[in-house]
XYZ file of C-alpha atoms in Angstrom:
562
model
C 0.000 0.000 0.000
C 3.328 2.178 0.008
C 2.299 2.817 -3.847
C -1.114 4.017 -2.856
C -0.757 6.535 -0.779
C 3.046 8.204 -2.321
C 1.210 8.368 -5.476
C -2.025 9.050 -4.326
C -1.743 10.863 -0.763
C -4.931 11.221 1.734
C -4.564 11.869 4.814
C -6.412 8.514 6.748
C -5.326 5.892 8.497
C -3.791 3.230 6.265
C -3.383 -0.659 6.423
C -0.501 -2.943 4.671
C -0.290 -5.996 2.811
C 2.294 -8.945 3.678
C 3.990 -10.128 0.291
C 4.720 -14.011 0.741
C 7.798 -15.247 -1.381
C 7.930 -19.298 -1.773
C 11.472 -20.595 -2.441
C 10.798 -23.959 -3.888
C 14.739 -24.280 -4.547
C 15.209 -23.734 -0.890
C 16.870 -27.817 0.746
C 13.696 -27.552 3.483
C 11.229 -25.168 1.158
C 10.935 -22.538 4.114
C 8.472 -19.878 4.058
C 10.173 -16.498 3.634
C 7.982 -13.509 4.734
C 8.490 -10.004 3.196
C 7.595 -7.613 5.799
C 8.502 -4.645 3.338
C 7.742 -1.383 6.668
C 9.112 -4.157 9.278
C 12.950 -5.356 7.955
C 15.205 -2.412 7.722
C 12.930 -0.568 10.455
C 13.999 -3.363 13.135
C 17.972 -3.173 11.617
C 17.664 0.371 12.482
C 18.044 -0.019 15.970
C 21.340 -1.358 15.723
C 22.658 1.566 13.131
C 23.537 4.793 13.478
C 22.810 6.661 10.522
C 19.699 6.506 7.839
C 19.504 4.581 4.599
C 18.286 5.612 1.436
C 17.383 3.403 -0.659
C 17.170 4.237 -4.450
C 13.706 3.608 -6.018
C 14.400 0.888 -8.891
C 10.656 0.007 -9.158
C 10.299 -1.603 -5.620
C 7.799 1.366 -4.909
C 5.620 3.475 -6.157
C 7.789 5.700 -9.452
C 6.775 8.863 -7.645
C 9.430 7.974 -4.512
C 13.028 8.604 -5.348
C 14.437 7.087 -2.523
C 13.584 6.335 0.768
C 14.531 5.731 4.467
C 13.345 3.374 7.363
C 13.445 5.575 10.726
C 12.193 4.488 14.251
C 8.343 4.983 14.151
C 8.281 4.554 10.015
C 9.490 5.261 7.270
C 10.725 8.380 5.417
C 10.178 8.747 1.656
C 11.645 11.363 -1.018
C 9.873 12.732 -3.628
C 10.598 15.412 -6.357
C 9.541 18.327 -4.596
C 9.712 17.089 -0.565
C 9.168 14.366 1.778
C 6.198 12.276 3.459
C 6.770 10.668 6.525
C 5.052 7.162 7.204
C 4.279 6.427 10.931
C 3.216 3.175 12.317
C 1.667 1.800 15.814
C 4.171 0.366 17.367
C 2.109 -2.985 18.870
C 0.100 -3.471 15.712
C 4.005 -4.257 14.216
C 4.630 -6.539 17.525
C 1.762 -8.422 17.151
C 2.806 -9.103 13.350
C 6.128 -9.797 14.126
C 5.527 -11.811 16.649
C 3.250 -13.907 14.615
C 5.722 -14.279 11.654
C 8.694 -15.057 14.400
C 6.398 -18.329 15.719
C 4.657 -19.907 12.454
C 3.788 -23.284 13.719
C 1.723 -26.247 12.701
C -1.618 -27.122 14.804
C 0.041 -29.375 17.351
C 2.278 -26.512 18.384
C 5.609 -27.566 16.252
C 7.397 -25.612 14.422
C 6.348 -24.856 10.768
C 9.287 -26.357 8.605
C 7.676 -26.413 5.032
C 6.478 -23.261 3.584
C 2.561 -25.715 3.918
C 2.599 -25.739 7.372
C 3.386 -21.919 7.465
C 1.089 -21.164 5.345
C -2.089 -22.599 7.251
C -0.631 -21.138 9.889
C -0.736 -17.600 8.709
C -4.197 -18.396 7.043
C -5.423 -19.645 10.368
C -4.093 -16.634 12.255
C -5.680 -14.319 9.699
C -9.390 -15.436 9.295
C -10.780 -12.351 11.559
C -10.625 -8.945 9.497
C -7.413 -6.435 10.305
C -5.657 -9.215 11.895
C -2.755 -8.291 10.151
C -4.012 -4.559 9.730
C -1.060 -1.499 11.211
C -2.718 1.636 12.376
C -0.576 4.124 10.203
C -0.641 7.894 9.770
C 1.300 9.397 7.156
C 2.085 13.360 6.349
C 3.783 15.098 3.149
C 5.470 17.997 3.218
C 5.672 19.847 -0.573
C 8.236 22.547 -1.647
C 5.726 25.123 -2.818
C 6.746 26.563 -6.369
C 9.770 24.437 -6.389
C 11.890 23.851 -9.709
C 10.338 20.906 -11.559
C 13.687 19.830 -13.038
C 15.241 20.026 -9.534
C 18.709 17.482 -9.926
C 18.541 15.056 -7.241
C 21.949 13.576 -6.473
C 22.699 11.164 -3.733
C 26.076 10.691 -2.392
C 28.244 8.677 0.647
C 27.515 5.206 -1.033
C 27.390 1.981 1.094
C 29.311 -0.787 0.399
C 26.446 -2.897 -0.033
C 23.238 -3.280 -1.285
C 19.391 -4.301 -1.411
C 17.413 -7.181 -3.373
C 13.722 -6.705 -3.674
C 12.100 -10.342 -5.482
C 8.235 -9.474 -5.173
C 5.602 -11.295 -6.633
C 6.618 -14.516 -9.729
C 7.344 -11.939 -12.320
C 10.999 -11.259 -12.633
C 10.660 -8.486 -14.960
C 8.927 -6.425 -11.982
C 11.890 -7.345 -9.291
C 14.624 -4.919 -8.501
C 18.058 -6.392 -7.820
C 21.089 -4.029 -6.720
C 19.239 -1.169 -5.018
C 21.924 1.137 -4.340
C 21.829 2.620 -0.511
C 23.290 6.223 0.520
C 23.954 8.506 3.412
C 22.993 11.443 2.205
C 20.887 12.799 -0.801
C 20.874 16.836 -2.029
C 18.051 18.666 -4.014
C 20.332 20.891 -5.913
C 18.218 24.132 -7.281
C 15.145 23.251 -5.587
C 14.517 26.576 -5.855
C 16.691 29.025 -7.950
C 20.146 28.847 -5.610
C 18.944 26.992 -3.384
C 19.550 23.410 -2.589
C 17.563 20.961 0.417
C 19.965 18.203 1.499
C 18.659 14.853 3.848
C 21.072 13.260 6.066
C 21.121 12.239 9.952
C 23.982 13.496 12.325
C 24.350 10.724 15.135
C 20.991 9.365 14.449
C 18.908 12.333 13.687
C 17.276 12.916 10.987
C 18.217 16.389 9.597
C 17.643 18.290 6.150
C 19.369 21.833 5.747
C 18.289 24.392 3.409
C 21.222 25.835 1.759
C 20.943 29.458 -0.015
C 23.678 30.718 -2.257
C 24.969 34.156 -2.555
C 21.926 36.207 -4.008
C 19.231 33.789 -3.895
C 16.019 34.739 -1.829
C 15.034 32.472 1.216
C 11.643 33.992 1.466
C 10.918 32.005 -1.476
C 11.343 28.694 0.401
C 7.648 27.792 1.668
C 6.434 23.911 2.882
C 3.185 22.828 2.899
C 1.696 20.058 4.926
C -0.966 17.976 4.108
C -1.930 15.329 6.430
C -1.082 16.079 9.943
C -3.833 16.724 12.142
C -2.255 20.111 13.283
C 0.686 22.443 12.874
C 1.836 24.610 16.067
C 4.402 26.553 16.354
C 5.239 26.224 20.739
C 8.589 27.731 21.556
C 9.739 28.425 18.206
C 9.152 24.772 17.384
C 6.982 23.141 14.713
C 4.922 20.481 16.238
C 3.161 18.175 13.616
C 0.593 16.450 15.170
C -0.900 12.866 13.961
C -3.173 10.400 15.074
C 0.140 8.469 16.620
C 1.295 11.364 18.333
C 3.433 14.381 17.881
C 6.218 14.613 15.998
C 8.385 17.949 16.501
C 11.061 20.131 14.335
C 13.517 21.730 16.293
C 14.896 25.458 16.315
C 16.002 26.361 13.017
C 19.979 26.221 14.098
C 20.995 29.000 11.059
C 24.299 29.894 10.156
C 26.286 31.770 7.447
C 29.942 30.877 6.598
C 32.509 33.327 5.597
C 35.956 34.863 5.684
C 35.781 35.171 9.789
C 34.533 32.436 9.830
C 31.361 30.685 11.269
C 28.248 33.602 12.069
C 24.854 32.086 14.041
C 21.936 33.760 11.973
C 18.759 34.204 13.923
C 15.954 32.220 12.190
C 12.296 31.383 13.241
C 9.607 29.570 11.581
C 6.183 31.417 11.117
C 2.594 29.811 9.808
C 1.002 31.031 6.551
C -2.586 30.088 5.490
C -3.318 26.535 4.638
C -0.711 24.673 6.749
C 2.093 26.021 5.043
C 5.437 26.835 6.809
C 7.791 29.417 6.260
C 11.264 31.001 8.211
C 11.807 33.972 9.144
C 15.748 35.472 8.760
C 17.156 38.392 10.586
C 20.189 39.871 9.913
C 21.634 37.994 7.295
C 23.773 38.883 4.053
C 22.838 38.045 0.944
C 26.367 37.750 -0.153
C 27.547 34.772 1.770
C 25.766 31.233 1.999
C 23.064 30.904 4.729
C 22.479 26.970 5.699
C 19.025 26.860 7.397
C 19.269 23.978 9.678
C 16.737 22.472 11.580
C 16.025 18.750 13.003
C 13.423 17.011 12.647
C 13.135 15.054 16.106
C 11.097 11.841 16.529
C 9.686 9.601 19.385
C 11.606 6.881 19.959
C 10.877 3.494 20.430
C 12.953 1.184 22.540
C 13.609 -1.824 19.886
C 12.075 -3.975 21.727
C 11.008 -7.247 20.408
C 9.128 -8.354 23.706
C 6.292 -6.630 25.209
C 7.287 -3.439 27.179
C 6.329 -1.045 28.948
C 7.394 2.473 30.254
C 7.198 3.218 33.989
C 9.634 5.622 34.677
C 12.606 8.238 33.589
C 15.507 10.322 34.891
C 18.656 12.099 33.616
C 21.996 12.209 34.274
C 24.764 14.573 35.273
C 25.911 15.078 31.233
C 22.086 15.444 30.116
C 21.924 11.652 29.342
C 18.544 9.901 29.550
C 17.652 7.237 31.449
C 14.143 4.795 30.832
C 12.634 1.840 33.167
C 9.836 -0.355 32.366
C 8.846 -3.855 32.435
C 9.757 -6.297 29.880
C 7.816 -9.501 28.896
C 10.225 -12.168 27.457
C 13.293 -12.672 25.593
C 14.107 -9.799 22.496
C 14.869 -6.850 24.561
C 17.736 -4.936 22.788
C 20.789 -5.143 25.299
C 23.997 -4.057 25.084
C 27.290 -6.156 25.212
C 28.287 -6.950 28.216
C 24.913 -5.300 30.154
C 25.125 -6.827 33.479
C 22.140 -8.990 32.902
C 21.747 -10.067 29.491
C 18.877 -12.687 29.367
C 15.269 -13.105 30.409
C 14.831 -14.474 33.665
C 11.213 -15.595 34.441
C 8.555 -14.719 35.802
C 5.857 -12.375 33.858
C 7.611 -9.465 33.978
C 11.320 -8.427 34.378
C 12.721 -4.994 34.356
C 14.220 -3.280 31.191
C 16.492 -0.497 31.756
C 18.326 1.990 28.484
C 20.640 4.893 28.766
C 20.609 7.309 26.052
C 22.839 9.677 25.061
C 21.739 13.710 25.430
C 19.828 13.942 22.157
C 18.335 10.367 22.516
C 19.560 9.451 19.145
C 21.992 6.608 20.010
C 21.431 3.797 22.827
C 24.182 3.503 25.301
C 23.377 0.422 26.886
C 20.443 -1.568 27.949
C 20.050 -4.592 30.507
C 17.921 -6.810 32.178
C 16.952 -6.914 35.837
C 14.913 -9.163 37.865
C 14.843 -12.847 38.824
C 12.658 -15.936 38.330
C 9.342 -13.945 39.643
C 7.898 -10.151 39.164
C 9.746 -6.866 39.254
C 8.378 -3.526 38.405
C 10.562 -0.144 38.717
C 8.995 2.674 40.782
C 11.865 5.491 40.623
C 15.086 6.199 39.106
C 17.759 8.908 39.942
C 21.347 9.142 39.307
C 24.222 10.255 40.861
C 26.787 12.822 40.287
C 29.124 10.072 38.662
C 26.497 8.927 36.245
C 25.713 5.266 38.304
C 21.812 4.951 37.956
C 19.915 4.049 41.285
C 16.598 1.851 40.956
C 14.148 1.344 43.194
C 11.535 -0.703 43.142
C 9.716 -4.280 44.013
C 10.614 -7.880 43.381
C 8.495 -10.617 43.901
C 11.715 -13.194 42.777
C 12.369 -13.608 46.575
C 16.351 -15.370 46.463
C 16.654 -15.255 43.220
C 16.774 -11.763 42.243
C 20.457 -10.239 42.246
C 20.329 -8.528 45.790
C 23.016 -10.098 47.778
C 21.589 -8.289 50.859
C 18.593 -9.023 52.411
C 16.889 -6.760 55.438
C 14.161 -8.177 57.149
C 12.654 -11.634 56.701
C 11.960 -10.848 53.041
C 8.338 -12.789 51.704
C 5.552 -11.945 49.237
C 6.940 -8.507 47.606
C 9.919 -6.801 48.699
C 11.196 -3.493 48.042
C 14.649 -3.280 46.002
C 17.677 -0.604 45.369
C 19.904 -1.410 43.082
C 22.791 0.553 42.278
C 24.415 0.039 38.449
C 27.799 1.257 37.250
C 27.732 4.210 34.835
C 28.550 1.932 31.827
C 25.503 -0.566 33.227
C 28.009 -3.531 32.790
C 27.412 -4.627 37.009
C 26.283 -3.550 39.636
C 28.216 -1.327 42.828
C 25.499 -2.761 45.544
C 21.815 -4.314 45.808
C 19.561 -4.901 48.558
C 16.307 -6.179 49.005
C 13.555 -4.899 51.904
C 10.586 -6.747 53.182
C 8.693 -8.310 55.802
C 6.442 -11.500 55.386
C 3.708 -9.598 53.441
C 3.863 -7.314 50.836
C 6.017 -4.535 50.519
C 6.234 -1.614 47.577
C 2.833 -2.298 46.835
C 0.318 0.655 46.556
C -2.428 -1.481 48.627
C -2.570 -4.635 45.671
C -0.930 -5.534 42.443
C -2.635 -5.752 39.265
C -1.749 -9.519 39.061
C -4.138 -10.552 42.276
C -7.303 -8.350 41.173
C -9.166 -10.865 42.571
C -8.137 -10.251 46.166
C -9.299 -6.522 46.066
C -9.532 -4.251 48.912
C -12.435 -2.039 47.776
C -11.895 0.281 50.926
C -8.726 1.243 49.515
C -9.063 2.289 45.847
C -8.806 6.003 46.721
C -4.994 5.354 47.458
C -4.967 3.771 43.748
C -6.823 6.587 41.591
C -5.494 9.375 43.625
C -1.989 9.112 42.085
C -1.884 6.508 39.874
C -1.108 3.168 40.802
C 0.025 0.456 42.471
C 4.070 1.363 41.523
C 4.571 4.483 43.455
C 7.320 5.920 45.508
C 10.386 7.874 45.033
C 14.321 7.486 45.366
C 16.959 10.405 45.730
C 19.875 11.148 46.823
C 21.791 13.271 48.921
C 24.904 15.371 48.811
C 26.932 12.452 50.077
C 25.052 9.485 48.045
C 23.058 8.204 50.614
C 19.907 7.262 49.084
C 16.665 8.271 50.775
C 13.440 5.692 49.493
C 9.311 6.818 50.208
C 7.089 3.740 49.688
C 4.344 1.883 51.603
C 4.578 -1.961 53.112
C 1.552 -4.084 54.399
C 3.845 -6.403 56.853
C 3.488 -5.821 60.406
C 6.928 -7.119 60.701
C 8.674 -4.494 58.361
C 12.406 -4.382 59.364
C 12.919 -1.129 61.357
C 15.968 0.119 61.347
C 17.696 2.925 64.378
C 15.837 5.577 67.076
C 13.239 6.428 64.385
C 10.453 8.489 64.672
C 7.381 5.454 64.436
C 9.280 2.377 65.184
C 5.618 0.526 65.216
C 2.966 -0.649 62.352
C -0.542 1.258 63.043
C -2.814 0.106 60.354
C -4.920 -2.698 62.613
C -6.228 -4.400 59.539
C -4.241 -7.610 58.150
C -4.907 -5.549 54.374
C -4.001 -2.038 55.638
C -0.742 -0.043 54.795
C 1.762 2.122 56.367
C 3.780 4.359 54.567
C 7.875 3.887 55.361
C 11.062 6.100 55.131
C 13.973 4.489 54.097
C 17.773 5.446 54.317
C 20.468 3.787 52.725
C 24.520 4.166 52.659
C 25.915 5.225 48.933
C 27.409 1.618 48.706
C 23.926 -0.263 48.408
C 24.784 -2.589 51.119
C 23.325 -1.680 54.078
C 20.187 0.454 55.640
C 20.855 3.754 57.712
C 17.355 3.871 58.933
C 14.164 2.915 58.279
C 10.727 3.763 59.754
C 7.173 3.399 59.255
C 4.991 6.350 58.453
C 0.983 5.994 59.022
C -1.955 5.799 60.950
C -4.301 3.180 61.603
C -5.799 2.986 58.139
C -4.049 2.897 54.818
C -1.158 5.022 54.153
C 1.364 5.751 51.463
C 4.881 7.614 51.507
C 4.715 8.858 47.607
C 7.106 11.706 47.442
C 10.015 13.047 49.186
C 12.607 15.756 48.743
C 15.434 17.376 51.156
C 16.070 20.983 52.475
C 19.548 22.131 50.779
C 20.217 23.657 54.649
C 18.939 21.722 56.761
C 19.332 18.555 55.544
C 15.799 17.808 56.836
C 12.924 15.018 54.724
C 9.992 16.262 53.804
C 7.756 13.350 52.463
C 4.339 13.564 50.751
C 1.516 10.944 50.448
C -1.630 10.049 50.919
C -3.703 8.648 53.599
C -7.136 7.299 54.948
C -6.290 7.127 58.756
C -8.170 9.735 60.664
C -5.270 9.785 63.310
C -2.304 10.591 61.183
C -0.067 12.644 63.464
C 0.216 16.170 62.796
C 1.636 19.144 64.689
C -0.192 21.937 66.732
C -1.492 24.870 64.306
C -1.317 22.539 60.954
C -3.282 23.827 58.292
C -5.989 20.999 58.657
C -5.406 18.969 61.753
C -8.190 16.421 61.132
């Protein structure tokens, strides 16, 4: 359906076709699947730099070349772009399907037959095999209709596209390049495509004399065009997709001059920049990105839970993981699966989130969900969270009699290769648990829903860290027999009820090895410790929550003592 809608465009939601190739020369006649928007978009994760392909007849004539990125694909045409993107689980579900083709007694399907009832089986109901897509095009108003399009920084190798049993339609030896320029787009002016450590980028490059003012984009497509901060946000039925500051510059004699540039809307969704202070007598290179979401490569289920950053502007993501095929890194300090439903999946990227710096596993043979990440001044990444892998999850220290759901820190390296220290908190019930877990529904504590819809749900809490690297932990605990550590301030659980909560405090030493203190924080009905912070001065915690206990302490002249 490429063809369709480059040739011709509507904005709508569009749907795909899977082209099925058999090999009869093959020694076992396997089944090979073209997934044409799947291949090259899951290679991209492990590449740094877009390729475009050159149009040989693969595709609709109208594309010159085009480009798989994270969320898509990205195709050229004479006079501008139009950017494909797809939802991300309708690909999992295909992929997943196509990665375990098997026959009906569960064995795998080794003859393209077998595959093939398979995949008919599998694709009986309507839009089984249907991708929620939204696609955008963005057209050079008035540009040159003899523009010369000239692609450059060859790769070494090359693409093979065998579609369909006519041979005459295939298109063997697709060349693939780096970089492509639209030379005269306009008169002296030339649009060139590239990426620059995984971004995509195109820069607008105006020769001596020519007019930028004549340079206008139209979009057709996206749902809506704002301009927020001085940049373009394009937003689609997948989400937003966002075009940085125009970073403008003209290059001569002295050197290297920053040129203020802006963009500005015109009637019907066309785009435009505005230039101050530039001369027309040197080259102006308008330059701005065009940023997209990112999706974690993930061939397994996943989902996000939480974020941070780190010293250098580095970005840190945790979320759960279902199964083997999340992307880690060589050498990540826990490279495989380990059971349960759900481990953790932790990625570092770099400042612009273009390039993964490493990604690992973390959990044992049960549950684990992260609540809160923070990192330190040497860029070692702190998570805390709960485990319900009791021995088997990689905390060599255990406080309290552990049982049911614990509470975890862990403390990685900055290169996420092992781990500095890990402990694991608990009594005999559950611990880190906003009142119940999703997974035991069943056993549901109607009284205490208000704790749930309040602020989310049943991962909550918060880890920091102080100017020394002791780490400070807010959660909640159901187990009467919660290990309390030092002279704390409510050494005792108060909720009477075998299903209530308290909140609890928790300090720990900047090796991960050891508790400071620890102390519950509640009354005699269900309580929470969500938040917490720390006065620069005074060193003192200030924790926020939630609770249902009529006799939470309080001090004379509070705001609302009951």
């Amino acid at each position: 359906m490429e063809q369709d809608f480059v040739n011709n465009f509507r904005p709508h939601t569009l749907h795909f076709i899977i082209y099925i190739v058999k090999k009869e020369n093959l020694k076992n006649k396997f089944l090979i699947v073209f997934i044409l928007f799947v291949v090259n978009a899951l290679k991209l994760s492990a590449q740094s730099n877009l390729e475009f392909i050159e149009n040989k007849g693969q595709w609709d004539k109208a594309v010159k070349y085009k480009a798989d990125i994270s969320t898509g694909s990205f195709f050229l045409h004479k006079d501008g772009f139009t950017v494909l993107l797809q939802n991300q689980d309708d690909l999992n579900k295909i992929n997943a399907l196509t990665h375990s083709l098997k026959k009906a007694g569960g064995t795998p399907a080794t003859t393209a037959a077998d595959a093939k009832k398979n995949l008919a089986a599998n694709t009986s109901a309507p839009g089984n095999l249907s991708v929620r897509s939204h696609a955008y095009r963005v057209s050079f108003l008035n540009a040159n209709d003899n523009v010369e399009i000239v692609a450059d920084k060859p790769l070494e190798y090359y693409n093979n596209y065998f579609l369909g049993n006519d041979s005459t339609k295939w298109a063997p030896h697709c060349k693939i390049f780096q970089g492509v320029t639209y030379k005269n787009i306009y008169p002296g002016i030339d649009a060139r495509y590239y990426t620059n450590n995984g971004v995509l980028k195109y820069d607008l490059i105006v020769h001596p004399g020519a007019n930028p003012d004549k340079i206008i984009m139209k979009y057709d497509g996206a749902d809506k065009l704002v301009i927020r901060k001085n940049e373009l946000q394009i937003k689609t039925s997948l989400g937003t997709n966002t075009q940085s500051i125009p970073s403008s510059y003209q290059i001569n004699q002295e050197g290297r001059k920053d040129v203020e540039c802006n963009f500005f809307m015109a009637a019907d969704n066309t785009v435009r920049f505005k230039i101050k202070n530039y001369s027309p007598d040197a080259t102006l290179v308008i330059d701005p990105n065009l940023i997209f979401s990112s999706f974690s490569g993930s061939r397994s289920t996943n989902w996000g839970f939480t974020a941070t950053y780190g010293p250098d502007g580095s970005f840190f993501a945790g979320g759960i993981v279902h199964g083997a095929g999340y992307p880690v890194s060589t050498g990540a300090f826990q490279e495989g699966y380990n059971g349960g439903t759900w481990d953790i999946g932790l990625m570092k990227f770099n400042t612009t989130g273009s390039s993964q710096l490493y990604a690992t596993y973390l959990g044992g043979s049960g549950n684990e969900y992260p609540h809160s990440l923070v990192v330190d001044g040497l860029g070692n990444l702190i998570v805390f969270g709960r485990t319900g892998s009791g021995t088997s999850f990689p905390a060599p220290t255990l406080i309290g009699p552990g049982g049911g759901r614990d509470i975890f820190v862990t403390k990685f390296n900055s290169a996420g290769t092992g781990i500095i220290g890990s402990i694991r908190i608990g009594g005999t019930g559950d611990d880190g648990v906003n009142i119940e877990d999703q997974d035991e529904a069943a056993n549901e504590h109607l009284v205490s829903q208000s704790l749930i819809v309040n602020y989310g749900d049943w991962s909550r809490g918060e880890v920091i860290l102080d100017g020394g690297g002791n780490i400070y932990v807010a959660s909640c605990t159901q187990s009467k027999d919660f290990p309390i550590v030092g002279n704390v301030f409510q050494p005792t659980f108060a909720s009477g009820s075998t299903y209530h909560q308290d909140g609890v405090v928790i300090k720990i030493n900047p090796t991960c090895n050891n508790v400071i203190f620890s102390s519950f924080l509640g009354g005699t009905d269900d309580d929470a410790a969500l938040v917490l912070d720390l006065s620069p001065l005074t060193g003192d915690i200030y924790v926020g929550g939630e609770t249902l206990s009529k006799d939470l302490k309080n001090t004379g002249g509070a705001v609302q003592p009951s």
